[in-house]
Amino acid sequence: MVNFYLKPLKIGLLMVWLCGFALISISFYASTQILPSSSIKEQIKNVGNSVGPTVTIFAAARPFIGSIGNRQSLAIRSWLGLSQDIRVVLFSQDSSVFSFADSFGPDSRVSVEPNIDYTFLGTPFFHSMVARAQTSDSDIYVLMDSETLLFPDFISTLNYVHKLDHDWLLFASSRNILDFPFQLDVYGQHWIGDDGQRVKTEKLQEILSHGWWEHCDDKKVIMAWNNGAIPLHNGVLPPFLYGKGFHTMWVINEALSSNFRFVFDASLTISSFSVNNLDFHPKIEAKNWEHVGNSHLRAFYGSLFFHEADYSNVIKLFKCNGHYHFGNTTENIVYPLGSPKGLSFNGLEVFRLSNHKKLFGCFDKIKSLGRKVGCSKKNQVMTLEPLVLPFSLELLLSMRADHHKTIVLAVAGYSYKDMLMSWVCRLHHLQVSNFVVCALDDEIYDFCVLQGLPVFRDRLAPSNISYDDCHFGTNCFQRVTKVKSRVVLEILNLGYNVLMSDVDVYWFKNPLPLLTTFGPAVFVAQSDEYKITGPINLPRRLNSGFYYAHSDNTTIAALKKVVKHASLSNLSEQPSFYDTLCGLNGSFRLDNDTCQEPETNLTVHFLDRNLFPNGAYRDLWDSSNASSTCMNIGCFVLHNNWISGRQKKLERQVSSGLWEYDTSTRMCLRSWKRFKPFLEMLIGCIHSIFGVQSLDKKDSGNCKEVKDDSFSIGNSLKSTEFCVRVVHAGGKEDLYQNPVMVSQLVKNYPGMCFARPEVFKNPNGSVLSATDLLLPGKKYCLVPMTTLTKLKRKHAAKKNKSMEIGSC
């Protein structure tokens, strides 16, 4: 009996001890944020006792083939040889990159990350690369080109700046040289000449001095930043395509404008270079659209569009007499942060020309090397060309079709852009790549191009497609659905099988292996019958939002009849499918799940609803866990139909958890978001001791307002990691546990609109619509409608210069 009571007592004492330790930890963290400068200096690592920081270098790798593979291999080995604290993560989905990483052994410091966003041509998205990099637990993140070689001063520079007591971002331009006739030894630590002897550092630096800077090539600019709590810049990083211009310049420009981090140029202290690419060919016409897309993003987001990227006034890191210093070549100022006791910006003494002439003598010699840093307007594409994919429909289909010559087709308008992207992200997750998108309007076409999707326009699509009133039963719906059957017929005539899938069909697994077994002259479609028992092919129960059509003469002849029937009907295309293929009132039915069209002898098979359920079958959408319920019965897909209105459709799918897209960052949701169990323990202790209600409770869907400012650190960490943050003008935050649509909250804030934090710089592109989704971990601003009107008016009057208004 005594032991029975002692056990919970021991557990209680242990919890008290853990929570006490947690509070001490938080107190220590808070003290580092509020102590005076003299105390902050005490926190800085001592040079003599410091241990090198852990560094992860992230790079988008090309296939390891031929000379490209050789250059990448040499570059990566040069990175690894600098320090045992360096790890390398290569972004790629190519098998040769995996083979290269495997060649280093099972416990190597080289790994491959395939799970980021790519275009349909395989170009990685820069914003996805940055997001993935920031989930690393390294002290320093580095993004650089996979062919750029590094010398040892790279790691010594990082060791130095790691001691800064402020979050920082550095960039360093690389050089291009014509020839580099050296190889690394087997350990990757020393350069060896043709005679087998080590090459002296002076010789290497001499060769490097003959190279030329690559200031305007985003790929050739190294970007590194410390693992800190402060973001790189204000606002959201647009979905730039990596290596297609503007992305690195954009980040540097916005980081300088935001003034969150200490931004400096380390080109003078980091020796980096690439060997001139002799097998480089001019950009092929097919990829020009990628550069045009990045140019559009630069114009839509941030302030880079309004002025050239000139970094001549940026503080530079340089080295004189073995010591590092910061200097401004424009203002002729040196900031001597080279004290061996640490580096602190607090109480900084500025050395001007009149003092320390020896230091400035060294600085003068170095200044000339860094004068031409930046990228002038003549090197930047300032005009906005139209967004056009240079692929005909025939070429696009040939590029995308699988080995069965099958295409997955989605048809969408701009109002369904977010649902389209969730559908695309799900297909990416299932590794289904043979899809194309038919754009119903110019807006969705441009959106798809910027999102790297294989899209084509339908020039015969109806105009004036309603944004919110184009659901089942509306006139808009009737006009739009007739596009689908016509486009399917066009693709069938080109010799490709088609799986037509509406974007509100959630895929649990790839249905194509099953659907292709039905063979030619069989049309396979989802049943819209909601009754659990009885025939599933009753009149007008054929769902035209999910069907598989084989490219054969029989199917094509039958589809022509469907298209003709629909063109003469005042209804949507769905009744035309059933009345044509199964007969009026089901006169062509053979049994409970099959019909046969008599003129063409096309067989119509209605799919098993346990495998392909519609939105009303067994109330699956209303179950507490739709995903688990569907997986238990073997669902391939679940159609989000039998619900009226796009807004309700979105709400149902998001709330069910069957959603794959982050609308605020324009990225697919990934599994690599960092998990912080220790932080959760700290916050849990605060909640248990001080009675702060947990935001993870299932009944906490309503607005949760943080009222106790005395624990702002714990609350802010919790809200940032797990909650939607709605920020008022005065700084107060309302927190929501789950994803929520704007339409569900707008009634709580009359006269206000929801916007992204960059609304003060870009009021036209930052305001959210009623159907936009607010996601946990993101911050959104409440802006009065009157303020928004003024911002738009002011922004229009200042189109030719960047705005300098603060962020919420």
Tab-separated table of C-alpha atoms in Angstrom, residues 332-758:
chain	number	residue	atom	x	y	z
A	332	ASN	CA	34.825	54.487	-45.922
A	333	ILE	CA	34.084	53.063	-42.483
A	334	VAL	CA	35.569	50.036	-40.759
A	335	TYR	CA	33.817	48.198	-37.946
A	336	PRO	CA	36.555	46.408	-35.931
A	337	LEU	CA	34.737	43.379	-34.544
A	338	GLY	CA	37.863	41.258	-34.434
A	339	SER	CA	38.266	41.131	-30.679
A	340	PRO	CA	39.354	37.691	-29.502
A	341	LYS	CA	36.815	37.924	-26.687
A	342	GLY	CA	33.849	37.827	-28.990
A	343	LEU	CA	31.818	39.837	-31.445
A	344	SER	CA	29.108	42.205	-30.289
A	345	PHE	CA	27.257	44.972	-32.057
A	346	ASN	CA	26.251	46.631	-28.816
A	347	GLY	CA	28.226	49.761	-27.982
A	348	LEU	CA	30.055	49.453	-31.287
A	349	GLU	CA	32.940	51.851	-31.860
A	350	VAL	CA	33.308	53.069	-35.442
A	351	PHE	CA	36.800	53.599	-36.840
A	352	ARG	CA	36.964	56.284	-39.484
A	353	LEU	CA	39.719	57.246	-41.844
A	354	SER	CA	41.433	59.527	-39.369
A	355	ASN	CA	42.193	56.607	-37.033
A	356	HIS	CA	43.998	53.329	-37.526
A	357	LYS	CA	45.711	54.259	-40.783
A	358	LYS	CA	47.377	50.865	-41.001
A	359	LEU	CA	44.031	49.122	-41.021
A	360	PHE	CA	42.677	51.488	-43.628
A	361	GLY	CA	45.766	51.047	-45.743
A	362	CYS	CA	44.899	47.395	-45.950
A	363	PHE	CA	41.252	48.241	-46.501
A	364	ASP	CA	42.079	50.533	-49.427
A	365	LYS	CA	43.853	47.707	-51.221
A	366	ILE	CA	40.838	45.461	-50.806
A	367	LYS	CA	38.155	48.011	-51.685
A	368	SER	CA	38.914	47.891	-55.380
A	369	LEU	CA	38.148	44.180	-55.463
A	370	GLY	CA	34.612	44.675	-54.251
A	371	ARG	CA	33.485	47.779	-56.071
A	372	LYS	CA	31.545	46.057	-58.816
A	373	VAL	CA	29.251	44.102	-56.571
A	374	GLY	CA	25.610	43.904	-57.441
A	375	CYS	CA	23.723	43.680	-60.685
A	376	SER	CA	22.905	46.752	-62.763
A	377	LYS	CA	19.592	47.314	-64.487
A	378	LYS	CA	21.032	46.500	-67.884
A	379	ASN	CA	21.662	42.946	-66.599
A	380	GLN	CA	18.098	42.582	-65.349
A	381	VAL	CA	15.025	41.932	-67.476
A	382	MET	CA	12.805	44.863	-66.534
A	383	THR	CA	9.972	44.251	-69.028
A	384	LEU	CA	7.341	41.633	-68.300
A	385	GLU	CA	6.879	39.213	-71.161
A	386	PRO	CA	3.661	37.155	-71.369
A	387	LEU	CA	3.606	33.887	-69.462
A	388	VAL	CA	3.416	31.215	-72.155
A	389	LEU	CA	4.525	27.596	-72.118
A	390	PRO	CA	6.279	26.840	-75.426
A	391	PHE	CA	4.570	23.470	-75.810
A	392	SER	CA	1.697	22.517	-78.069
A	393	LEU	CA	-0.918	20.152	-76.670
A	394	GLU	CA	0.525	17.320	-78.752
A	395	LEU	CA	4.039	17.921	-77.413
A	396	LEU	CA	2.814	18.307	-73.840
A	397	LEU	CA	0.935	14.999	-74.029
A	398	SER	CA	3.952	13.193	-75.462
A	399	MET	CA	6.090	14.528	-72.602
A	400	ARG	CA	3.634	13.593	-69.865
A	401	ALA	CA	2.000	10.308	-70.896
A	402	ASP	CA	3.026	7.111	-69.123
A	403	HIS	CA	4.172	3.935	-70.864
A	404	HIS	CA	0.525	2.981	-71.482
A	405	LYS	CA	0.001	6.318	-73.287
A	406	THR	CA	-2.374	7.375	-70.511
A	407	ILE	CA	-2.999	10.937	-69.384
A	408	VAL	CA	-4.662	12.128	-66.176
A	409	LEU	CA	-6.653	15.254	-67.018
A	410	ALA	CA	-7.851	18.020	-64.696
A	411	VAL	CA	-9.934	20.965	-65.892
A	412	ALA	CA	-10.004	24.036	-63.651
A	413	GLY	CA	-10.750	27.732	-63.473
A	414	TYR	CA	-9.081	30.301	-61.242
A	415	SER	CA	-11.699	29.978	-58.519
A	416	TYR	CA	-10.526	26.407	-57.940
A	417	LYS	CA	-6.792	27.157	-57.951
A	418	ASP	CA	-6.185	26.078	-54.338
A	419	MET	CA	-8.147	22.854	-54.741
A	420	LEU	CA	-6.246	22.198	-57.966
A	421	MET	CA	-2.938	22.591	-56.132
A	422	SER	CA	-4.018	20.295	-53.306
A	423	TRP	CA	-4.938	17.717	-55.954
A	424	VAL	CA	-1.570	18.182	-57.699
A	425	CYS	CA	0.347	17.884	-54.422
A	426	ARG	CA	-1.464	14.648	-53.671
A	427	LEU	CA	-0.535	13.236	-57.068
A	428	HIS	CA	3.075	14.252	-56.447
A	429	HIS	CA	2.944	12.384	-53.139
A	430	LEU	CA	1.653	9.283	-54.949
A	431	GLN	CA	4.344	9.737	-57.618
A	432	VAL	CA	1.741	10.122	-60.343
A	433	SER	CA	3.382	12.386	-62.914
A	434	ASN	CA	1.370	11.801	-66.093
A	435	PHE	CA	-1.158	14.574	-65.489
A	436	VAL	CA	-1.969	17.739	-67.437
A	437	VAL	CA	-4.201	20.687	-66.603
A	438	CYS	CA	-6.662	22.358	-68.941
A	439	ALA	CA	-7.056	26.036	-68.020
A	440	LEU	CA	-10.520	27.539	-68.357
A	441	ASP	CA	-9.330	31.151	-68.046
A	442	ASP	CA	-6.181	33.236	-68.406
A	443	GLU	CA	-5.817	33.720	-64.649
A	444	ILE	CA	-5.567	30.008	-63.898
A	445	TYR	CA	-3.225	29.559	-66.850
A	446	ASP	CA	-0.789	32.153	-65.506
A	447	PHE	CA	-1.107	30.686	-62.021
A	448	CYS	CA	-0.301	27.194	-63.299
A	449	VAL	CA	2.714	28.423	-65.251
A	450	LEU	CA	4.121	30.083	-62.125
A	451	GLN	CA	3.437	26.883	-60.176
A	452	GLY	CA	5.348	24.840	-62.766
A	453	LEU	CA	2.364	22.772	-63.915
A	454	PRO	CA	1.913	21.204	-67.377
A	455	VAL	CA	-0.980	23.407	-68.482
A	456	PHE	CA	-2.683	24.259	-71.746
A	457	ARG	CA	-5.430	26.717	-72.596
A	458	ASP	CA	-8.840	25.830	-73.936
A	459	ARG	CA	-9.629	28.717	-76.272
A	460	LEU	CA	-13.253	27.590	-76.605
A	461	ALA	CA	-13.914	27.682	-72.873
A	462	PRO	CA	-16.820	29.920	-71.814
A	463	SER	CA	-15.988	33.405	-70.588
A	464	ASN	CA	-17.302	35.110	-67.465
A	465	ILE	CA	-16.812	32.066	-65.249
A	466	SER	CA	-18.174	32.946	-61.816
A	467	TYR	CA	-15.703	32.842	-58.935
A	468	ASP	CA	-18.134	31.681	-56.253
A	469	ASP	CA	-21.271	30.666	-58.145
A	470	CYS	CA	-20.110	27.889	-60.459
A	471	HIS	CA	-21.151	24.802	-58.518
A	472	PHE	CA	-23.484	21.965	-59.412
A	473	GLY	CA	-26.827	23.136	-60.748
A	474	THR	CA	-25.767	26.651	-61.785
A	475	ASN	CA	-25.700	27.927	-65.364
A	476	CYS	CA	-21.949	28.442	-65.021
A	477	PHE	CA	-21.500	24.804	-64.026
A	478	GLN	CA	-23.490	23.649	-67.032
A	479	ARG	CA	-21.276	25.647	-69.409
A	480	VAL	CA	-17.986	24.679	-67.804
A	481	THR	CA	-18.607	20.923	-67.580
A	482	LYS	CA	-19.180	20.679	-71.322
A	483	VAL	CA	-15.568	21.724	-71.807
A	484	LYS	CA	-14.352	18.553	-70.115
A	485	SER	CA	-15.927	16.021	-72.476
A	486	ARG	CA	-14.829	18.029	-75.513
A	487	VAL	CA	-11.194	18.185	-74.289
A	488	VAL	CA	-11.231	14.479	-73.406
A	489	LEU	CA	-12.401	13.686	-76.929
A	490	GLU	CA	-9.615	15.830	-78.395
A	491	ILE	CA	-6.993	13.926	-76.389
A	492	LEU	CA	-8.500	10.547	-77.292
A	493	ASN	CA	-8.285	11.511	-80.968
A	494	LEU	CA	-4.566	12.190	-80.473
A	495	GLY	CA	-4.086	8.574	-79.390
A	496	TYR	CA	-3.952	8.887	-75.595
A	497	ASN	CA	-6.098	7.178	-72.962
A	498	VAL	CA	-7.636	9.612	-70.495
A	499	LEU	CA	-8.437	9.437	-66.807
A	500	MET	CA	-10.643	12.461	-66.261
A	501	SER	CA	-10.537	13.538	-62.599
A	502	ASP	CA	-12.155	16.584	-61.087
A	503	VAL	CA	-9.852	18.429	-58.688
A	504	ASP	CA	-12.262	17.774	-55.818
A	505	VAL	CA	-11.506	14.046	-56.072
A	506	TYR	CA	-9.049	13.093	-53.321
A	507	TRP	CA	-6.740	10.231	-54.277
A	508	PHE	CA	-5.740	7.769	-51.541
A	509	LYS	CA	-3.792	5.598	-53.975
A	510	ASN	CA	-3.121	5.456	-57.693
A	511	PRO	CA	-6.180	3.943	-59.439
A	512	LEU	CA	-4.570	3.607	-62.876
A	513	PRO	CA	-3.219	0.054	-62.409
A	514	LEU	CA	-6.788	-1.075	-61.739
A	515	LEU	CA	-8.551	1.075	-64.346
A	516	THR	CA	-6.254	0.062	-67.203
A	517	THR	CA	-7.176	-3.612	-66.717
A	518	PHE	CA	-10.633	-3.012	-68.213
A	519	GLY	CA	-9.151	-2.763	-71.695
A	520	PRO	CA	-10.470	-1.161	-74.887
A	521	ALA	CA	-14.135	-0.496	-75.690
A	522	VAL	CA	-14.937	-0.261	-71.966
A	523	PHE	CA	-15.817	3.108	-70.444
A	524	VAL	CA	-15.253	3.069	-66.666
A	525	ALA	CA	-16.970	5.713	-64.493
A	526	GLN	CA	-17.787	6.534	-60.900
A	527	SER	CA	-21.342	5.982	-59.735
A	528	ASP	CA	-23.221	8.866	-58.163
A	529	GLU	CA	-25.727	6.582	-56.486
A	530	TYR	CA	-25.933	7.295	-52.746
A	531	LYS	CA	-28.124	4.389	-51.609
A	532	ILE	CA	-26.064	1.676	-49.978
A	533	THR	CA	-28.043	-1.190	-51.525
A	534	GLY	CA	-29.541	-1.667	-54.951
A	535	PRO	CA	-28.301	-0.970	-58.499
A	536	ILE	CA	-25.578	1.629	-58.886
A	537	ASN	CA	-26.319	2.413	-62.570
A	538	LEU	CA	-29.801	3.863	-62.192
A	539	PRO	CA	-30.826	6.805	-64.432
A	540	ARG	CA	-28.364	9.660	-64.426
A	541	ARG	CA	-26.125	8.150	-61.764
A	542	LEU	CA	-23.008	8.270	-63.986
A	543	ASN	CA	-20.585	10.783	-62.548
A	544	SER	CA	-18.709	12.670	-65.266
A	545	GLY	CA	-16.185	13.989	-62.739
A	546	PHE	CA	-14.191	10.759	-62.603
A	547	TYR	CA	-13.981	8.321	-65.494
A	548	TYR	CA	-11.476	6.410	-67.610
A	549	ALA	CA	-11.722	6.334	-71.403
A	550	HIS	CA	-9.540	4.180	-73.656
A	551	SER	CA	-8.364	5.621	-76.974
A	552	ASP	CA	-10.028	3.279	-79.431
A	553	ASN	CA	-12.525	3.704	-82.247
A	554	THR	CA	-15.451	2.432	-80.202
A	555	THR	CA	-14.866	4.777	-77.278
A	556	ILE	CA	-14.160	7.767	-79.537
A	557	ALA	CA	-17.362	7.195	-81.521
A	558	ALA	CA	-19.407	6.994	-78.317
A	559	LEU	CA	-17.790	10.112	-76.831
A	560	LYS	CA	-18.581	12.048	-80.000
A	561	LYS	CA	-22.244	11.242	-79.399
A	562	VAL	CA	-21.926	12.463	-75.786
A	563	VAL	CA	-20.318	15.749	-76.853
A	564	LYS	CA	-22.969	16.347	-79.517
A	565	HIS	CA	-25.780	15.569	-77.088
A	566	ALA	CA	-24.313	17.940	-74.489
A	567	SER	CA	-23.923	20.769	-77.019
A	568	LEU	CA	-27.678	20.646	-77.706
A	569	SER	CA	-28.701	20.315	-74.062
A	570	ASN	CA	-29.560	23.056	-71.592
A	571	LEU	CA	-28.216	20.880	-68.786
A	572	SER	CA	-24.671	20.019	-67.754
A	573	GLU	CA	-22.738	17.273	-69.523
A	574	GLN	CA	-23.444	14.712	-66.805
A	575	PRO	CA	-26.998	13.817	-67.973
A	576	SER	CA	-25.684	13.611	-71.543
A	577	PHE	CA	-23.201	10.902	-70.519
A	578	TYR	CA	-25.881	8.725	-68.982
A	579	ASP	CA	-28.662	9.324	-71.545
A	580	THR	CA	-26.285	8.644	-74.438
A	581	LEU	CA	-24.383	5.676	-73.046
A	582	CYS	CA	-27.031	4.014	-70.860
A	583	GLY	CA	-30.170	5.227	-72.633
A	584	LEU	CA	-33.091	7.305	-71.457
A	585	ASN	CA	-34.311	5.933	-68.136
A	586	GLY	CA	-31.512	3.354	-68.289
A	587	SER	CA	-32.846	1.475	-71.312
A	588	PHE	CA	-29.329	0.206	-72.176
A	589	ARG	CA	-28.634	-1.279	-68.746
A	590	LEU	CA	-27.371	-4.863	-68.767
A	591	ASP	CA	-27.295	-5.447	-64.994
A	592	ASN	CA	-26.811	-3.465	-61.777
A	593	ASP	CA	-23.450	-1.922	-62.708
A	594	THR	CA	-23.148	-2.149	-66.505
A	595	CYS	CA	-24.635	-0.571	-69.614
A	596	GLN	CA	-23.962	-1.042	-73.317
A	597	GLU	CA	-24.464	1.629	-75.958
A	598	PRO	CA	-26.056	-0.275	-78.897
A	599	GLU	CA	-24.716	1.725	-81.874
A	600	THR	CA	-21.038	1.605	-80.892
A	601	ASN	CA	-21.178	-1.457	-78.595
A	602	LEU	CA	-19.284	0.523	-75.941
A	603	THR	CA	-19.556	-1.144	-72.533
A	604	VAL	CA	-20.024	1.215	-69.583
A	605	HIS	CA	-18.892	-0.118	-66.212
A	606	PHE	CA	-19.830	1.653	-62.965
A	607	LEU	CA	-17.060	1.406	-60.381
A	608	ASP	CA	-17.444	-0.241	-56.972
A	609	ARG	CA	-18.419	2.543	-54.565
A	610	ASN	CA	-16.396	1.058	-51.715
A	611	LEU	CA	-13.346	1.626	-53.883
A	612	PHE	CA	-14.536	4.814	-55.610
A	613	PRO	CA	-17.128	6.413	-53.303
A	614	ASN	CA	-19.003	9.580	-54.185
A	615	GLY	CA	-19.575	12.389	-51.699
A	616	ALA	CA	-22.871	11.034	-50.358
A	617	TYR	CA	-22.059	7.340	-50.091
A	618	ARG	CA	-22.040	6.036	-46.498
A	619	ASP	CA	-21.616	9.610	-45.196
A	620	LEU	CA	-17.861	9.154	-45.381
A	621	TRP	CA	-17.193	12.898	-45.294
A	622	ASP	CA	-19.122	13.164	-42.028
A	623	SER	CA	-17.115	10.471	-40.250
A	624	SER	CA	-14.797	11.563	-37.456
A	625	ASN	CA	-11.788	10.433	-39.497
A	626	ALA	CA	-12.621	10.333	-43.191
A	627	SER	CA	-9.127	9.250	-44.160
A	628	SER	CA	-9.008	6.290	-41.797
A	629	THR	CA	-12.549	5.208	-42.649
A	630	CYS	CA	-11.861	5.294	-46.366
A	631	MET	CA	-8.567	3.473	-46.089
A	632	ASN	CA	-10.225	0.725	-44.032
A	633	ILE	CA	-12.723	-0.022	-46.799
A	634	GLY	CA	-10.037	0.138	-49.487
A	635	CYS	CA	-10.846	3.468	-51.142
A	636	PHE	CA	-8.807	4.511	-54.136
A	637	VAL	CA	-10.433	7.950	-54.224
A	638	LEU	CA	-13.129	9.975	-52.466
A	639	HIS	CA	-15.155	12.494	-54.432
A	640	ASN	CA	-15.977	15.732	-52.651
A	641	ASN	CA	-19.320	16.165	-54.408
A	642	TRP	CA	-22.925	16.072	-53.228
A	643	ILE	CA	-22.359	19.408	-51.528
A	644	SER	CA	-23.517	22.787	-52.776
A	645	GLY	CA	-21.022	25.587	-53.253
A	646	ARG	CA	-17.269	25.855	-53.650
A	647	GLN	CA	-16.835	27.410	-50.226
A	648	LYS	CA	-18.573	24.566	-48.411
A	649	LYS	CA	-16.655	22.069	-50.506
A	650	LEU	CA	-13.357	23.647	-49.456
A	651	GLU	CA	-14.359	23.807	-45.806
A	652	ARG	CA	-15.327	20.145	-45.770
A	653	GLN	CA	-12.119	18.966	-47.398
A	654	VAL	CA	-9.829	21.114	-45.262
A	655	SER	CA	-11.537	20.238	-42.000
A	656	SER	CA	-11.332	16.537	-42.826
A	657	GLY	CA	-7.543	16.737	-43.117
A	658	LEU	CA	-7.580	15.634	-46.765
A	659	TRP	CA	-5.695	18.723	-47.835
A	660	GLU	CA	-2.164	18.810	-49.245
A	661	TYR	CA	-1.335	22.452	-50.058
A	662	ASP	CA	-0.152	25.476	-48.080
A	663	THR	CA	-1.877	28.437	-49.717
A	664	SER	CA	0.154	31.013	-47.803
A	665	THR	CA	3.546	29.768	-49.035
A	666	ARG	CA	2.444	28.131	-52.291
A	667	MET	CA	4.096	24.868	-51.339
A	668	CYS	CA	2.900	21.308	-50.966
A	669	LEU	CA	2.630	20.223	-47.355
A	670	ARG	CA	5.631	18.099	-46.438
A	671	SER	CA	6.579	15.760	-43.620
A	672	TRP	CA	9.927	17.426	-42.922
A	673	LYS	CA	8.626	20.181	-40.668
A	674	ARG	CA	10.855	20.293	-37.595
A	675	PHE	CA	9.603	18.580	-34.444
A	676	LYS	CA	10.606	20.129	-31.127
A	677	PRO	CA	9.752	17.761	-28.276
A	678	PHE	CA	11.827	19.637	-25.705
A	679	LEU	CA	10.108	22.903	-26.541
A	680	GLU	CA	6.738	21.183	-26.255
A	681	MET	CA	7.718	19.917	-22.810
A	682	LEU	CA	8.626	23.435	-21.697
A	683	ILE	CA	5.345	24.862	-22.878
A	684	GLY	CA	3.428	21.940	-21.409
A	685	CYS	CA	5.024	22.635	-18.027
A	686	ILE	CA	3.993	26.274	-18.179
A	687	HIS	CA	0.452	25.237	-19.039
A	688	SER	CA	0.242	22.725	-16.215
A	689	ILE	CA	1.741	25.022	-13.553
A	690	PHE	CA	0.008	28.258	-14.436
A	691	GLY	CA	-3.251	26.922	-15.757
A	692	VAL	CA	-2.843	28.143	-19.318
A	693	GLN	CA	-5.386	26.290	-21.407
A	694	SER	CA	-3.836	24.039	-24.033
A	695	LEU	CA	-4.381	25.038	-27.622
A	696	ASP	CA	-4.283	21.411	-28.674
A	697	LYS	CA	-7.639	20.482	-27.142
A	698	LYS	CA	-10.252	19.331	-29.609
A	699	ASP	CA	-12.800	21.858	-28.414
A	700	SER	CA	-10.518	24.828	-28.977
A	701	GLY	CA	-11.645	25.638	-32.503
A	702	ASN	CA	-12.986	29.029	-31.481
A	703	CYS	CA	-10.883	32.140	-31.111
A	704	LYS	CA	-8.216	31.763	-28.424
A	705	GLU	CA	-6.937	35.091	-27.240
A	706	VAL	CA	-3.595	35.258	-25.407
A	707	LYS	CA	-4.456	37.329	-22.373
A	708	ASP	CA	-1.481	36.648	-20.120
A	709	ASP	CA	1.318	38.830	-21.473
A	710	SER	CA	3.638	37.756	-18.662
A	711	PHE	CA	4.302	34.496	-20.492
A	712	SER	CA	4.632	35.925	-23.973
A	713	ILE	CA	7.681	33.785	-24.775
A	714	GLY	CA	5.934	30.482	-24.189
A	715	ASN	CA	2.707	31.630	-25.775
A	716	SER	CA	4.363	33.082	-28.836
A	717	LEU	CA	6.376	29.932	-29.402
A	718	LYS	CA	3.284	27.828	-29.051
A	719	SER	CA	1.233	29.987	-31.383
A	720	THR	CA	3.968	30.252	-33.970
A	721	GLU	CA	4.453	26.521	-34.092
A	722	PHE	CA	0.885	25.273	-33.863
A	723	CYS	CA	-1.659	28.076	-34.352
A	724	VAL	CA	-3.092	30.460	-36.871
A	725	ARG	CA	-2.070	33.969	-35.757
A	726	VAL	CA	-4.443	36.830	-36.554
A	727	VAL	CA	-2.690	40.089	-35.666
A	728	HIS	CA	-4.648	43.252	-34.835
A	729	ALA	CA	-3.350	46.742	-35.600
A	730	GLY	CA	-2.374	47.214	-31.959
A	731	GLY	CA	-0.372	43.996	-31.858
A	732	LYS	CA	-2.887	41.776	-30.077
A	733	GLU	CA	-3.059	38.276	-31.516
A	734	ASP	CA	-6.018	35.932	-31.835
A	735	LEU	CA	-4.980	32.285	-32.048
A	736	TYR	CA	-6.762	29.419	-33.795
A	737	GLN	CA	-5.741	25.797	-33.414
A	738	ASN	CA	-6.877	24.388	-36.770
A	739	PRO	CA	-6.744	25.555	-40.384
A	740	VAL	CA	-9.623	27.917	-40.988
A	741	MET	CA	-11.032	29.678	-44.023
A	742	VAL	CA	-11.318	33.449	-44.103
A	743	SER	CA	-15.059	33.159	-44.674
A	744	GLN	CA	-15.448	31.476	-41.289
A	745	LEU	CA	-13.776	34.350	-39.438
A	746	VAL	CA	-14.671	37.476	-41.371
A	747	LYS	CA	-17.973	37.875	-39.531
A	748	ASN	CA	-15.991	38.223	-36.288
A	749	TYR	CA	-14.134	41.247	-37.652
A	750	PRO	CA	-16.616	43.625	-39.324
A	751	GLY	CA	-15.059	46.298	-41.501
A	752	MET	CA	-11.749	44.425	-41.620
A	753	CYS	CA	-9.980	42.374	-44.256
A	754	PHE	CA	-7.437	39.586	-43.866
A	755	ALA	CA	-4.032	40.050	-45.490
A	756	ARG	CA	-0.522	38.651	-45.520
A	757	PRO	CA	2.117	40.643	-43.613
A	758	GLU	CA	3.512	42.195	-46.807
